[in-house]
């Protein structure tokens, strides 16, 4: 691939996990958290005589110091310049760059053309590339997903947008039976390099049908890859990587993360589809998460640091396959795992991840793997109830304290 | 020797056909919201300048509803176009009094009808068409018998539908992309798939292009532009629309062609695909093999419309009903449809009426739900091969001798193909794990190791003809 993989946030396992790198701490905390969650300032308690405690106090001081400057625009962790944009703009930038680079890339979905997409990810693209490359379709998810697959077979590289990931339940037949399978059943004669993307997850009172977490339903389908973006940086990088991949890739975005702001590099970069992202290195416990829960975890991390814990936070990013290398290294270091996800309890990504960690790293665990998920209920409309179907930072703090006893 | 019509006469034929269809071309109009956009030429890619928006055409309201000055019949601009009002309460009937007539060229005995319009075929094409129909029938026979003898695990025949298979393939170009259901191996046969290649797929050996992963009759060949058969019903219809859209974007002189049965027309994908094709103005041919049966479900239990052809109009698609057992009629219909699809960027629906002489598959015994007499009648009296043979012979292009020579040649080839395919070893075990992704990921490599370990400890349970 021509673009270099940027050395910063996406380096994953390659960066040393044992040494504390202040720059790595700066990178994630400078993203704006969703409006309801403002960063808290905490007074640091005086250090105790215990060596590990003073270590953690030192860590927390650094964390507070950097949090104080979090909202100011500052140099990116890697190079001097960069430009600031919102997550949906980052997706659009990635998409536009790939459409410029390769004339076979096209977009299809509902309202993606002159309307610019329900979440403005395809804004302006129809004017630039024409109606055929940014195709508005009638309302039939199975049909336009099927269309994308057929077009991919004849040489195009479609990016199929589901207005909401939940609607892709209607496209399940095409995704499972054709998209995932046809490369295999044709003996490798036909490739299906499609990208299926769209927003999912629990939003603000969107109702049960529009709050689906489809990654749990799709994870069994052989032949597809799944990734979840969480920052403008990895959104653009994953979008580009997904388009360039020869495999069908499902890119999960989150309804509430589209307005995140971050400074991303000017030069071209892609993110590795199979790599997890080290958000905050630590020593005491590994917290695995993805998408919006990353921000709840980081919120909880602040509280935990104040209480003297040193959590290692990994955004797993790649939902299928799991980056067991990065995860494994982390488990071998901390010996405790907490998974925080938005999926339902039963059959979610967390359930699979728990099984994978138990199978592969059982000997390294000092405590059972703990998984915080949403309950097995349809998401209620009432705002207060909806808030309690989603894992909150306070619950994460309690879980860590429990695991680290 | 009859040759293909010169272009002028061809267009006359086309005009005649169009007139009989009774459809007037829509005028190009811009969408409601973009009245001011220029109607520039369509440019798709590699242009440094911003591209002129391609305005989709919108079908004008039927010209028969004119604007009346009469105050009782005013005209109103609802979204979608002008409609006239009427003070009478009138429900459109659920069906026409007469069924849509069926286009045919040859009568039941293979005699050319006196005033029939058709695209002439040369001797070479006609002889190849007939030979391939015979080959298809014999191939089906021998594979079916092989399954009954336990040499093949499964098979599905195309008995009675040879004309649809071969004649449609003959009317297409090799660049046209085919999306089959599972009863159209004749298209592959026409394009040059050998009997050995068919046998390899059915036996799932290492020479199979599908690497032994699919069940028999699920052929696929990217070289011959034949999309691998996916067992799910009608899912190939939206795929075909996508391929047609891709061909249109590349401005290729080719179309997508997809086949399905009367049963497949009930699937949601059928309706969605037709709608999409019409809106996208995609050059795709929808060929429905209405053979009367969907396993045990007769068409009377499948839909209540006048077959499938009338559904085309519901989606704004030009349609025709053809005698699917008449090779010449199929050839002409597909030929004309292809021209229209590519030149005018539109989908066409062809309903080919026929009869499924064989069972649904080797897992079915159709005498349980239909009479053996009915099957026998269609097999003998309405056989597409004998009808076409009569016509070919009437031109002096075929004889009994040619027939027996052909049949013995094919029989020999088939038996040899089966013999070779049976003996060829199966694909290597690693092909169980390859092609799931472009490169096998870690978890699959691990799983392959586990399988190999299990085989090592229990070699007696592992088949001997699958190399490790």
PDB file of C-alpha atoms in Angstrom, chain B residues 131 134-135 138-139 142 195 398-417:
ATOM      1  CA  UNK B 131     -26.334 -29.623 -31.162  1.00  0.00           C
ATOM      2  CA  UNK B 134     -28.950 -32.274 -27.666  1.00  0.00           C
ATOM      3  CA  UNK B 135     -25.723 -32.147 -25.675  1.00  0.00           C
ATOM      4  CA  UNK B 138     -27.788 -35.989 -22.931  1.00  0.00           C
ATOM      5  CA  UNK B 139     -25.522 -34.493 -20.290  1.00  0.00           C
ATOM      6  CA  UNK B 142     -26.195 -39.233 -17.988  1.00  0.00           C
ATOM      7  CA  UNK B 195     -18.298 -31.762 -20.472  1.00  0.00           C
ATOM      8  CA  UNK B 398     -29.502 -31.597 -40.317  1.00  0.00           C
ATOM      9  CA  UNK B 399     -30.134 -35.266 -40.881  1.00  0.00           C
ATOM     10  CA  UNK B 400     -30.689 -38.544 -39.043  1.00  0.00           C
ATOM     11  CA  UNK B 401     -27.094 -39.438 -39.633  1.00  0.00           C
ATOM     12  CA  UNK B 402     -25.861 -36.205 -38.105  1.00  0.00           C
ATOM     13  CA  UNK B 403     -28.139 -36.885 -35.156  1.00  0.00           C
ATOM     14  CA  UNK B 404     -26.870 -40.346 -34.443  1.00  0.00           C
ATOM     15  CA  UNK B 405     -23.273 -39.265 -34.964  1.00  0.00           C
ATOM     16  CA  UNK B 406     -23.723 -36.443 -32.507  1.00  0.00           C
ATOM     17  CA  UNK B 407     -25.419 -38.576 -29.914  1.00  0.00           C
ATOM     18  CA  UNK B 408     -22.845 -41.311 -29.956  1.00  0.00           C
ATOM     19  CA  UNK B 409     -20.047 -38.759 -29.809  1.00  0.00           C
ATOM     20  CA  UNK B 410     -21.558 -37.035 -26.800  1.00  0.00           C
ATOM     21  CA  UNK B 411     -22.262 -40.283 -25.016  1.00  0.00           C
ATOM     22  CA  UNK B 412     -18.665 -41.336 -25.401  1.00  0.00           C
ATOM     23  CA  UNK B 413     -17.393 -37.957 -24.240  1.00  0.00           C
ATOM     24  CA  UNK B 414     -19.715 -37.922 -21.246  1.00  0.00           C
ATOM     25  CA  UNK B 415     -18.780 -41.386 -20.055  1.00  0.00           C
ATOM     26  CA  UNK B 416     -15.112 -40.529 -20.430  1.00  0.00           C
ATOM     27  CA  UNK B 417     -15.589 -37.231 -18.597  1.00  0.00           C
TER      28      UNK B 417
END
